[in-house]
Coordinates of C-alpha atoms and ligand atoms in Angstrom, one line a residue:
X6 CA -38.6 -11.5 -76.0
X7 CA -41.4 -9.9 -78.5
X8 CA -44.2 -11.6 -77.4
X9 CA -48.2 -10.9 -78.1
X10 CA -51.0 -11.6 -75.6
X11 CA -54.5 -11.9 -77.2
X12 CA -57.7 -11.0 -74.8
X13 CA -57.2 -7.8 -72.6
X14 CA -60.0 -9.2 -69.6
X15 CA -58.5 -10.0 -66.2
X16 CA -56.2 -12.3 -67.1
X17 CA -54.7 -10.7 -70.5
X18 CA -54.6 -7.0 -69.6
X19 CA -52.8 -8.2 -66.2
X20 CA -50.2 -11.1 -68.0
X21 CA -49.5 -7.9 -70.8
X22 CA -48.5 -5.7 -67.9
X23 CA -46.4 -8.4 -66.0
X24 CA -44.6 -9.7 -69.4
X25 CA -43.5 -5.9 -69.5
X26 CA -42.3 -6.0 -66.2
X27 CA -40.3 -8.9 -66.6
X28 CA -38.5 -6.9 -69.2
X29 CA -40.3 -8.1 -72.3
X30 CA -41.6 -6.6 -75.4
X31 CA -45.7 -7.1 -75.1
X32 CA -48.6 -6.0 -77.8
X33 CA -51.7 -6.8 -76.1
X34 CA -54.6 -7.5 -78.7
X35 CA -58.3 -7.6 -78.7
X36 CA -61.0 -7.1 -80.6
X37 CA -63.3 -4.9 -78.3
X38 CA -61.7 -0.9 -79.7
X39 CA -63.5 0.7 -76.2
X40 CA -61.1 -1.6 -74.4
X41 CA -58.0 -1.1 -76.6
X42 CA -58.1 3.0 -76.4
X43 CA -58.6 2.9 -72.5
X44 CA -55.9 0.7 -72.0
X45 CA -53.2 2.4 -74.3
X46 CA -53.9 5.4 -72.4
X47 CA -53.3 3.5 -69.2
X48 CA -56.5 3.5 -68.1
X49 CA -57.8 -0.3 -67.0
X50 CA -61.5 -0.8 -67.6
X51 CA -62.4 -2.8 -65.0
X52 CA -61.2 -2.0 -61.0
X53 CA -58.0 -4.2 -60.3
X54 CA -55.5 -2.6 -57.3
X55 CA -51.9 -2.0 -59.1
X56 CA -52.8 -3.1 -62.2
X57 CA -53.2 0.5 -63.7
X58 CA -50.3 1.9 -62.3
X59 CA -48.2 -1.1 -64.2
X60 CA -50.0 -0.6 -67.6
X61 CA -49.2 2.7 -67.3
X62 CA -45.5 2.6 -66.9
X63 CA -44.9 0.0 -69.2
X64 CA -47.1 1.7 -72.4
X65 CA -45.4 5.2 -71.2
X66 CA -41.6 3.0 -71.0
X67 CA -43.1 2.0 -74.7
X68 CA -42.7 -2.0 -73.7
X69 CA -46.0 -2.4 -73.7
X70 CA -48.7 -1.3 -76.3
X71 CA -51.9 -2.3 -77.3
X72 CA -53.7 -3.1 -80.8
X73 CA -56.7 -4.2 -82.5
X74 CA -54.8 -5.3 -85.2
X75 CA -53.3 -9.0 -84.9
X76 CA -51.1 -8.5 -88.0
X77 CA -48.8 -6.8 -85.8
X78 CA -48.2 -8.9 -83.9
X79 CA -46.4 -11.2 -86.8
X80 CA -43.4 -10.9 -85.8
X81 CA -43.6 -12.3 -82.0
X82 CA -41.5 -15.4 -80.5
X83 CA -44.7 -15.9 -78.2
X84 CA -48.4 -15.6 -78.5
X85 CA -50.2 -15.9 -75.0
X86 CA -53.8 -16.5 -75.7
X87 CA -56.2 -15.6 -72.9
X88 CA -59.4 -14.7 -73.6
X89 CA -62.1 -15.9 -72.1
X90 CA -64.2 -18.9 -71.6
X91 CA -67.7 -18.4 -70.2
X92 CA -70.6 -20.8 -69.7
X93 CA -72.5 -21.3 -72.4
X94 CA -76.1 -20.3 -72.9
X95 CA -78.3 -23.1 -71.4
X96 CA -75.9 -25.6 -70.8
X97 CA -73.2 -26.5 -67.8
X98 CA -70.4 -26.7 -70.6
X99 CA -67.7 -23.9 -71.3
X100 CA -68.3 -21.7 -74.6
X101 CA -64.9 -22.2 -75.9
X102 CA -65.5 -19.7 -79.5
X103 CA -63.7 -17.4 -78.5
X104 CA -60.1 -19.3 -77.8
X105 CA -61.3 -21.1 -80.9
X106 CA -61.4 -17.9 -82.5
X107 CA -58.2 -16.6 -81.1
X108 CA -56.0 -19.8 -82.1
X109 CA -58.0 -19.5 -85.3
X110 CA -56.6 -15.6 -85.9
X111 CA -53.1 -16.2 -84.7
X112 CA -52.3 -19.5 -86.9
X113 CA -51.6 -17.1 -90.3
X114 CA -49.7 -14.6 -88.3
X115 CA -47.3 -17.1 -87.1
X116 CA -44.2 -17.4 -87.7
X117 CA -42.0 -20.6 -87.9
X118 CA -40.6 -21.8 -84.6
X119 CA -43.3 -18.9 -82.5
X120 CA -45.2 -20.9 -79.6
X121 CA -48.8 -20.2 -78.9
X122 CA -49.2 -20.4 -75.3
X123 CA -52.5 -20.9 -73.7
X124 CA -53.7 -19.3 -70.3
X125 CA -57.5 -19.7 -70.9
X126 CA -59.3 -22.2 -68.9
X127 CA -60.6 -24.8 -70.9
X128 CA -62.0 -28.5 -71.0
X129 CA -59.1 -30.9 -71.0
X130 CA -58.7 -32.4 -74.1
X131 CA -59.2 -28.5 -76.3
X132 CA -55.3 -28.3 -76.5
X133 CA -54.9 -31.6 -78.1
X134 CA -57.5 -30.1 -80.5
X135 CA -55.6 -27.1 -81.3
X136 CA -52.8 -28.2 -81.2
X137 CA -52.5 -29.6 -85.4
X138 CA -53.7 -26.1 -86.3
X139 CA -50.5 -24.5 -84.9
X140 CA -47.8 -27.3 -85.7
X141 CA -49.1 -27.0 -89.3
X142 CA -47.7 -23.4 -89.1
X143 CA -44.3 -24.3 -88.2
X144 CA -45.3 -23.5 -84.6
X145 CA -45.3 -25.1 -80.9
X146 CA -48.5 -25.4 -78.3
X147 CA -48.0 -25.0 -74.7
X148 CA -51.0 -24.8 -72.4
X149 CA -50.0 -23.0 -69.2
X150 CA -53.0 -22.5 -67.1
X151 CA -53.2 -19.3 -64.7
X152 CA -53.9 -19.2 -61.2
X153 CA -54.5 -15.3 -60.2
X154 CA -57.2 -14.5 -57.7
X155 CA -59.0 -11.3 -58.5
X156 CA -57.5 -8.3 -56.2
X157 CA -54.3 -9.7 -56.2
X158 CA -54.0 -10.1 -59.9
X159 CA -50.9 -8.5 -60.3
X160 CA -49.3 -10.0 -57.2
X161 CA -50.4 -13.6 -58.3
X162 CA -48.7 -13.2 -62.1
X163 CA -45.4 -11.8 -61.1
X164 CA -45.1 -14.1 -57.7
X165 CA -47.4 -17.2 -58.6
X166 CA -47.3 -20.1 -56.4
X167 CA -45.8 -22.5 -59.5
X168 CA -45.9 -22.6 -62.7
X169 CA -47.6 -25.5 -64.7
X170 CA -46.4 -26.1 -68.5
X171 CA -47.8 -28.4 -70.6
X172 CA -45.9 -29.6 -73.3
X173 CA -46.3 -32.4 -76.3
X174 CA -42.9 -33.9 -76.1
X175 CA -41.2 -31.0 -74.4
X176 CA -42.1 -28.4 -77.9
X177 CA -42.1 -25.1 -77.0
X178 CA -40.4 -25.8 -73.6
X179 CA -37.3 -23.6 -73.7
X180 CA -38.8 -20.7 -75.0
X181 CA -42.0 -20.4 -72.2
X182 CA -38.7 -21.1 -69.8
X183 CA -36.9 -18.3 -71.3
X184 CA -40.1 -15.6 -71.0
X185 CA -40.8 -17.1 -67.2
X186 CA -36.7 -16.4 -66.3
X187 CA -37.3 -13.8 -64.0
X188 CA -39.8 -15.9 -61.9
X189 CA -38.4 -19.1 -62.3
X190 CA -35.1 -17.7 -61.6
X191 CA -36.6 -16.5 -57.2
X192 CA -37.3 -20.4 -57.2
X193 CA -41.1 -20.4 -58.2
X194 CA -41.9 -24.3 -58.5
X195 CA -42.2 -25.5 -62.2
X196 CA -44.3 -28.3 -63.3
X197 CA -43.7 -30.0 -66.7
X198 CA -46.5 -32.0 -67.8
X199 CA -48.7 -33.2 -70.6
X200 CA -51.4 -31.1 -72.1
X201 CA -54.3 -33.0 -70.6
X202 CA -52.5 -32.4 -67.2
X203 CA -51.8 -29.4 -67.4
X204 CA -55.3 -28.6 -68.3
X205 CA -57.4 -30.7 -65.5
X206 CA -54.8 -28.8 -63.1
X207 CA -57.0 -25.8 -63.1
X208 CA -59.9 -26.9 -62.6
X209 CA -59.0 -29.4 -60.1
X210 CA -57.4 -26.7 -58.2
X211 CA -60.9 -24.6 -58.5
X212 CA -63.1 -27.4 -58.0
X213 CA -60.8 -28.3 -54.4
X214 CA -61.3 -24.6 -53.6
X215 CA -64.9 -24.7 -54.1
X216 CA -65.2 -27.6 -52.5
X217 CA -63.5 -26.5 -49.4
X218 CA -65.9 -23.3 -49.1
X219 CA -68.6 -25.6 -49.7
X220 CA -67.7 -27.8 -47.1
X221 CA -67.4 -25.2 -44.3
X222 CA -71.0 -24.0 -45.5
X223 CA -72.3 -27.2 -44.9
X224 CA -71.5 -27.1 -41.7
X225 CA -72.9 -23.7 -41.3
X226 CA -75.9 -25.4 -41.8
X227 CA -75.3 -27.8 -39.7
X228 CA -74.0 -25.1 -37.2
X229 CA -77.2 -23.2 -37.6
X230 CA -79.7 -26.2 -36.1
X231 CA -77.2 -27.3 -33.4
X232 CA -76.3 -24.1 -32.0
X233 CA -73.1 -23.9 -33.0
X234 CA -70.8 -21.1 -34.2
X235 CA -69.1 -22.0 -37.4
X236 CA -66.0 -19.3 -37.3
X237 CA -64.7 -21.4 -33.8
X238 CA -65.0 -24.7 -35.5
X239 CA -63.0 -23.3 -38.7
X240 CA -60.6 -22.0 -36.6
X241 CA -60.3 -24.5 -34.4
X242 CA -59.8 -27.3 -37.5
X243 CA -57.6 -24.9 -39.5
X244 CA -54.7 -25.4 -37.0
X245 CA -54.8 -29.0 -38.6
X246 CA -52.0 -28.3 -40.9
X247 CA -53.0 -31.0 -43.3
X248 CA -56.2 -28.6 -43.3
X249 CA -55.2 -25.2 -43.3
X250 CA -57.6 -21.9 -42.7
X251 CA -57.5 -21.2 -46.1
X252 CA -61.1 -21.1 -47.9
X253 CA -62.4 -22.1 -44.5
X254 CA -64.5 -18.1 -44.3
X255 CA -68.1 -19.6 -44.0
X256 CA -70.7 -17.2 -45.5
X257 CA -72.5 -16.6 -48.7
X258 CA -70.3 -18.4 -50.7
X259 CA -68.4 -18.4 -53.6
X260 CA -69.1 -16.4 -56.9
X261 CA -67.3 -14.4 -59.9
X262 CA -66.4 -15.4 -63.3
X263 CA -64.7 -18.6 -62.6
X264 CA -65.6 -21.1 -59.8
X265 CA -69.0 -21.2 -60.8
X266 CA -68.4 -21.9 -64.1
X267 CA -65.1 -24.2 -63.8
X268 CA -66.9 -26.8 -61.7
X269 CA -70.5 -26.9 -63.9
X270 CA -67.8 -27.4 -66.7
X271 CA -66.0 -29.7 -65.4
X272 CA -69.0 -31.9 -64.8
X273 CA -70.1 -31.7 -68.2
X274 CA -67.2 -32.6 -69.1
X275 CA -66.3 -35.5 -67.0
X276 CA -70.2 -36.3 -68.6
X277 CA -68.3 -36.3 -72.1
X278 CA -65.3 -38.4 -70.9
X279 CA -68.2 -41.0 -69.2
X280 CA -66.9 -40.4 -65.9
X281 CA -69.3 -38.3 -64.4
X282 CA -70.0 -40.5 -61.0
X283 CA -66.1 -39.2 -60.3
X284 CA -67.4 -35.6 -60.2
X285 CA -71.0 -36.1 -59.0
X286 CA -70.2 -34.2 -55.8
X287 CA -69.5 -31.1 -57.7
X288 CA -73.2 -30.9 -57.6
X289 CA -73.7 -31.1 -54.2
X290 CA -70.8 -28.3 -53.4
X291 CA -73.0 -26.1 -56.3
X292 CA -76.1 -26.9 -54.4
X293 CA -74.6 -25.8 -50.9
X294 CA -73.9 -23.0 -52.3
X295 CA -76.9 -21.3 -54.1
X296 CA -78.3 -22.8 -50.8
X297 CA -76.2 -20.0 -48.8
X298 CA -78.3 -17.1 -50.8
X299 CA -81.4 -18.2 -50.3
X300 CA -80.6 -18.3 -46.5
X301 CA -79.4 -15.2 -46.1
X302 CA -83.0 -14.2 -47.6
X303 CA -84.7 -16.2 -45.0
X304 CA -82.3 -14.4 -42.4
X305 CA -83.6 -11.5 -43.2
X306 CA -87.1 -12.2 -43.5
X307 CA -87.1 -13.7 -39.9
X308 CA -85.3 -10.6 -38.2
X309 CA -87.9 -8.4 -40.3
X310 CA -90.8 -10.8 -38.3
X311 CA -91.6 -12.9 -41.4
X312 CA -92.2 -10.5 -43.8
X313 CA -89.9 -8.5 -46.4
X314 CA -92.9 -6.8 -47.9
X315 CA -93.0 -3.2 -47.7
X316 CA -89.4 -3.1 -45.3
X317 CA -86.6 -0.8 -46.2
X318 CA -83.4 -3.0 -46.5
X319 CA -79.6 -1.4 -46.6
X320 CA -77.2 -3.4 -48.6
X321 CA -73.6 -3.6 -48.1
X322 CA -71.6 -4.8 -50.9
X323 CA -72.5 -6.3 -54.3
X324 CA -69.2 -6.8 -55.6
X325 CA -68.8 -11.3 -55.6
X326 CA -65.9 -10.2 -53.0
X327 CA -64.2 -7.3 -51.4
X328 CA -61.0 -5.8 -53.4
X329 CA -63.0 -6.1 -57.1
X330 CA -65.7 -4.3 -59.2
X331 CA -67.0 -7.6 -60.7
X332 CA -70.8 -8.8 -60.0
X333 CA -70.7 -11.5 -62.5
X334 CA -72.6 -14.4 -60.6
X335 CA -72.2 -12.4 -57.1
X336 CA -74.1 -13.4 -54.4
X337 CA -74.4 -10.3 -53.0
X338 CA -76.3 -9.1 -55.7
X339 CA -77.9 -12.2 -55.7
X340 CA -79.3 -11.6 -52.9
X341 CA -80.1 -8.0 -53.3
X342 CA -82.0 -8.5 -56.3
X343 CA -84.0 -11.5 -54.3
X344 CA -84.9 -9.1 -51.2
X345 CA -86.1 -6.6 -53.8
X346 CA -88.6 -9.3 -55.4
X347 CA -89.4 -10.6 -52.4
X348 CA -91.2 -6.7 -51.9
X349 CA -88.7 -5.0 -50.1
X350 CA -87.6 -1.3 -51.0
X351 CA -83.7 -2.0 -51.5
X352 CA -80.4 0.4 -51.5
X353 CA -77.4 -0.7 -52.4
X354 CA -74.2 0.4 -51.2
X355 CA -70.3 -0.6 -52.8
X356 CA -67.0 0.8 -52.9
X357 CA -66.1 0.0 -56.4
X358 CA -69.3 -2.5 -58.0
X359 CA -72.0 0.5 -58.4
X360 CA -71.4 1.3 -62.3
X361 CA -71.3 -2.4 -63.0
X362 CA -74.6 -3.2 -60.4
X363 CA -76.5 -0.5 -62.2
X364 CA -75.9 -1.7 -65.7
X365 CA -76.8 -4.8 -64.9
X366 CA -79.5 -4.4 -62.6
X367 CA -81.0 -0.3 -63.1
X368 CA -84.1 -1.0 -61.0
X369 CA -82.4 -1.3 -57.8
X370 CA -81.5 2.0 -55.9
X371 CA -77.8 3.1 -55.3
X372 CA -76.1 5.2 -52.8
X373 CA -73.1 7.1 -52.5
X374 CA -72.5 5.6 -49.4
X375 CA -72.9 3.2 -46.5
X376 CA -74.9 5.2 -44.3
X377 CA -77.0 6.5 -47.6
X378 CA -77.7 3.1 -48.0
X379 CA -78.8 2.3 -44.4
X380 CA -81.0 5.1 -44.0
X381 CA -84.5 4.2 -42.0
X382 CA -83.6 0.4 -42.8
X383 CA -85.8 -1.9 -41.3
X384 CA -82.6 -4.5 -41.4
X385 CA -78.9 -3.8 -43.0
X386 CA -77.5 -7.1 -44.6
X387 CA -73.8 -7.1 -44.8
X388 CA -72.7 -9.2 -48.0
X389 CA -69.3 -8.1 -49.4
X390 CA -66.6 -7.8 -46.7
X391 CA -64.8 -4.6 -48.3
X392 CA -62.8 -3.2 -45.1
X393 CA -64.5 -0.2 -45.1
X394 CA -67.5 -2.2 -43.7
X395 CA -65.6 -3.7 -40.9
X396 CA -64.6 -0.5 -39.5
X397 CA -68.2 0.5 -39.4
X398 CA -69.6 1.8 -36.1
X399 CA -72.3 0.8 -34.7
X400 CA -73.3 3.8 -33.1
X401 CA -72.9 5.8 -36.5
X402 CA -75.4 3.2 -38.3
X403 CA -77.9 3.3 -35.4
X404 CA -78.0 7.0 -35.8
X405 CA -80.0 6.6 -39.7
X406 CA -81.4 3.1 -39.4
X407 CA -85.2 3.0 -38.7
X408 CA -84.4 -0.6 -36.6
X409 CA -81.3 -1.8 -35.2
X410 CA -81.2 -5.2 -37.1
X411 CA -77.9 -6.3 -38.9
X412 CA -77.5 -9.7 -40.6
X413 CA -73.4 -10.6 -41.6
X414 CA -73.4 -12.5 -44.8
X415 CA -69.8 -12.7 -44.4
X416 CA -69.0 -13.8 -40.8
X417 CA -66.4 -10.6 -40.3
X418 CA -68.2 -8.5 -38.1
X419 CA -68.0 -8.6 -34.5
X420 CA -71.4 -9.4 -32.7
X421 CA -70.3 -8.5 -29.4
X422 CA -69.3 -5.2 -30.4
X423 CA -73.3 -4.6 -32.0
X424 CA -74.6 -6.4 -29.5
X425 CA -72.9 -4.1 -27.3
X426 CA -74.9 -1.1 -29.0
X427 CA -78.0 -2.3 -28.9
X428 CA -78.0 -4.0 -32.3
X429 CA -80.3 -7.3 -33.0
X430 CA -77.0 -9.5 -35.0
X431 CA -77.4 -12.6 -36.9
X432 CA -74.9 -14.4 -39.2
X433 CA -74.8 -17.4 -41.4
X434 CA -73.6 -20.4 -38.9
X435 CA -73.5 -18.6 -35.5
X436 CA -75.8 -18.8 -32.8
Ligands
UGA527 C1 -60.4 -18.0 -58.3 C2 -59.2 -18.8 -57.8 O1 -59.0 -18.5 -56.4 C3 -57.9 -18.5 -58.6 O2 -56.8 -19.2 -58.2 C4 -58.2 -18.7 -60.1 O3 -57.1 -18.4 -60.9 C5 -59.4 -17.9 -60.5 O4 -60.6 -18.3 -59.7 C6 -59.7 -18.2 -62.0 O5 -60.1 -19.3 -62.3 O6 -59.4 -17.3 -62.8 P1 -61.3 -15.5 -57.9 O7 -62.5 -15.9 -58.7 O8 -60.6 -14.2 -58.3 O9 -60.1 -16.6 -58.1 O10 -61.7 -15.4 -56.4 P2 -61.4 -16.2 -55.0 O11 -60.6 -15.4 -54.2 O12 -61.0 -17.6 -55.3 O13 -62.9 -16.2 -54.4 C7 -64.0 -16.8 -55.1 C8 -65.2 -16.7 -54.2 O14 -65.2 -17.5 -53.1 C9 -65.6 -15.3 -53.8 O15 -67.0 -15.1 -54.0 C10 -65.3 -15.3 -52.3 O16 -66.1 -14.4 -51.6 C11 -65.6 -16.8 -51.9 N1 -64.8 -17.3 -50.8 C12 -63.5 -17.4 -50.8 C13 -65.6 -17.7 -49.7 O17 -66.8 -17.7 -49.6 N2 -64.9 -18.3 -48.6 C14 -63.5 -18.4 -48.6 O18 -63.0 -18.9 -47.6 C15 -62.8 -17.9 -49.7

């Protein structure tokens, strides 16, 4: 099938490259130019494992291209729109201009019987909105949220867990069927639903995932007081099959450009639909969160004897988690930032985040590696749990450290193995 996909972020520049795979013809289209050239030479602007390699065969197979330009697209049977949806400035509620913008652009380039398929993540309820503007074109709506993690982006399109549809009175249906074949085909589950469904999927699946990393940082807390080690009691209550060990990694919580935002949305939203005392605990998961940061701050002020002012602190990680170059809403760099104001003289280690950290943040120091970046430390805090980190050894970081303090923000380091070496080790939820 021809088939366009508008947005080239995450989601659009991996859906372009998995389309293409599938055996598809895909124009990927976006406004940003910088973003367009790098990806038509098969170069992805943002770190994503396997994603470049795909682009690359696909634009040099000539299945997959790339355009500013959204009249050429005109002639496509589908439009996948998936740009993206960010908070908006000085509220809880999504910013949805730019799908609004996107939907806005497609509608004259349709052609009659073409389906417009949304990916974004939006408030329930936008797809009923939209959806006049594109039958009035001779066109179909279909909202088909996206589930891919970061890191496994590629891995999550081609081999999601299911695949959700929504549909006003089964439009469009046949033809997202027909462009899904090859996954549909290996027995990925399908569900067929209505738009407002389809749409409160997402962000019910995000907001249960949040919650569940909330909950097991609650009882960090908890953990913390009573003298209890929070990795044993996941473990021990994951073997609950009806609970699972998924999402049960206690640490510094959850960050990135998506469960952060999804849940403040969805409460202002639920606000909106007057049924915010159904969502109220979303609040309480946020708050456990943030709450995570500033402990890890207070960690590290107590193992530097009450004081950050005037310590040298080694940072490992900024990236919101291992496997990814993206710091929006990170907690490592959260954190980082908060050490630094707190008087401490910071430097920042990551495998793959530093050109991002040091647009965002230039005042903080960066090194090219993780002994660099532990060098006469006072205290190293571990807070992104790339696997380079984990094979770490302890006698290699005592060598450049000033003082053998380590704090794990991310409860994958062994403490008897520093302990072992003379190391001071404290983590978030363990004795
Ligand atoms: C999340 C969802 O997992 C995807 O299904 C969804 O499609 C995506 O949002 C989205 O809405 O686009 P992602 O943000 O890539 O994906 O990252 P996750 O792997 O979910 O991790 C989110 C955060 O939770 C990270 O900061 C991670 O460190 C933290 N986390 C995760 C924990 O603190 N503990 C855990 O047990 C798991």
């Amino acid at each position: 099938m021809r088939m366009s996909v508008v947005g080239t972020g995450y989601l659009g520049a991996t859906h372009a490259a998995a389309m293409a795979e599938l055996g598809h013809e895909v124009v990927g289209v976006d406004v940003d130019e910088r973003k367009i050239e790098a990806l038509s030479q098969g170069t992805i602007p943002f770190y994503e494992p396997g994603l470049a390699e795909l682009v690359r065969t696909h634009v040099e197979s000539g299945a997959l291209r790339f355009t500013t330009d959204l009249s050429e697209v005109a002639d496509a049977e589908l439009h996948f729109v998936c740009v993206g949806t960010p908070q908006k400035a000085g509220e809880l509620a999504a910013d949805l201009t730019y799908v609004d913008a996107a939907v806005g652009a497609l509608v004259p380039q349709l052609r009659p019987g073409a389906v417009v398929v949304g990916k974004s993540t939006v408030p329930v309820g936008t797809a009923a909105r939209l959806a006049p503007l594109v039958t009035r074109a001779g066109a179909d709506l279909v909202w088909n949220p996206e589930f891919l993690r970061e890191g496994f982006a590629v891995e999550d399109t081609l081999r999601p867990d299911r695949i959700v549809l929504g549909v006003d009175g089964g439009r469009g249906l046949e033809r997202i069927r027909s462009a899904y074949a090859g996954i549909l085909e290996s027995g990925t589950p399908e569900v067929v639903t209505d738009f407002a469904t389809a749409e409160l999927v997402k962000v019910a699946a995000n907001s249960f995932l949040a919650t569940k990393i909330s909950f097991i940082n609650a009882m960090a807390e908890v953990c913390e007081v009573a003298g209890a080690d929070v990795t044993l009691l996941a473990k021990a209550i994951g073997y609950d099959k009806r609970i699972g060990h998924g999402f049960l990694q206690a640490g510094l919580g959850f960050g990135g450009g998506c469960l952060p935002k999804d849940i403040r949305a969805f409460i202002a939203r639920a606000g909106e639909l007057g049924v915010d005392q159904a969502v109220s605990f979303l609040k309480n998961v946020d708050e456990i969160n943030l709450r995570r940061r500033a402990r890890m701050v207070d960690l590290a002020r107590e193992v530097c004897d009450g004081s950050l002012a005037g310590r040298r602190v080694g940072i490992l990680g900024v990236a919101f988690k291992p496997d990814s170059d993206d710091i929006r809403d990170s907690p490592a760099l959260e954190v980082a930032l908060t050490v630094q104001r707190s008087g401490a003289a910071v430097r920042v280690y990551d495998p793959e985040a530093m050109p991002n950290a040091k647009d965002a943040c230039p005042t903080v120091a960066y090194s090219p590696n993780a002994l660099e970046a532990c060098r006469d430390a006072d205290v190293v805090l571990h807070l992104t749990e790339w696997a380079e980190f984990r094979s770490l050894q302890p006698a290699d970081l005592a060598a450049v450290v000033s003082e053998r303090n380590i704090v794990d923000g991310r409860n994958v380091l062994d403490p008897a193995r520093w302990r072992a070496a003379g190391w001071q080790f404290r983590a978030l939820g363990r004795p």
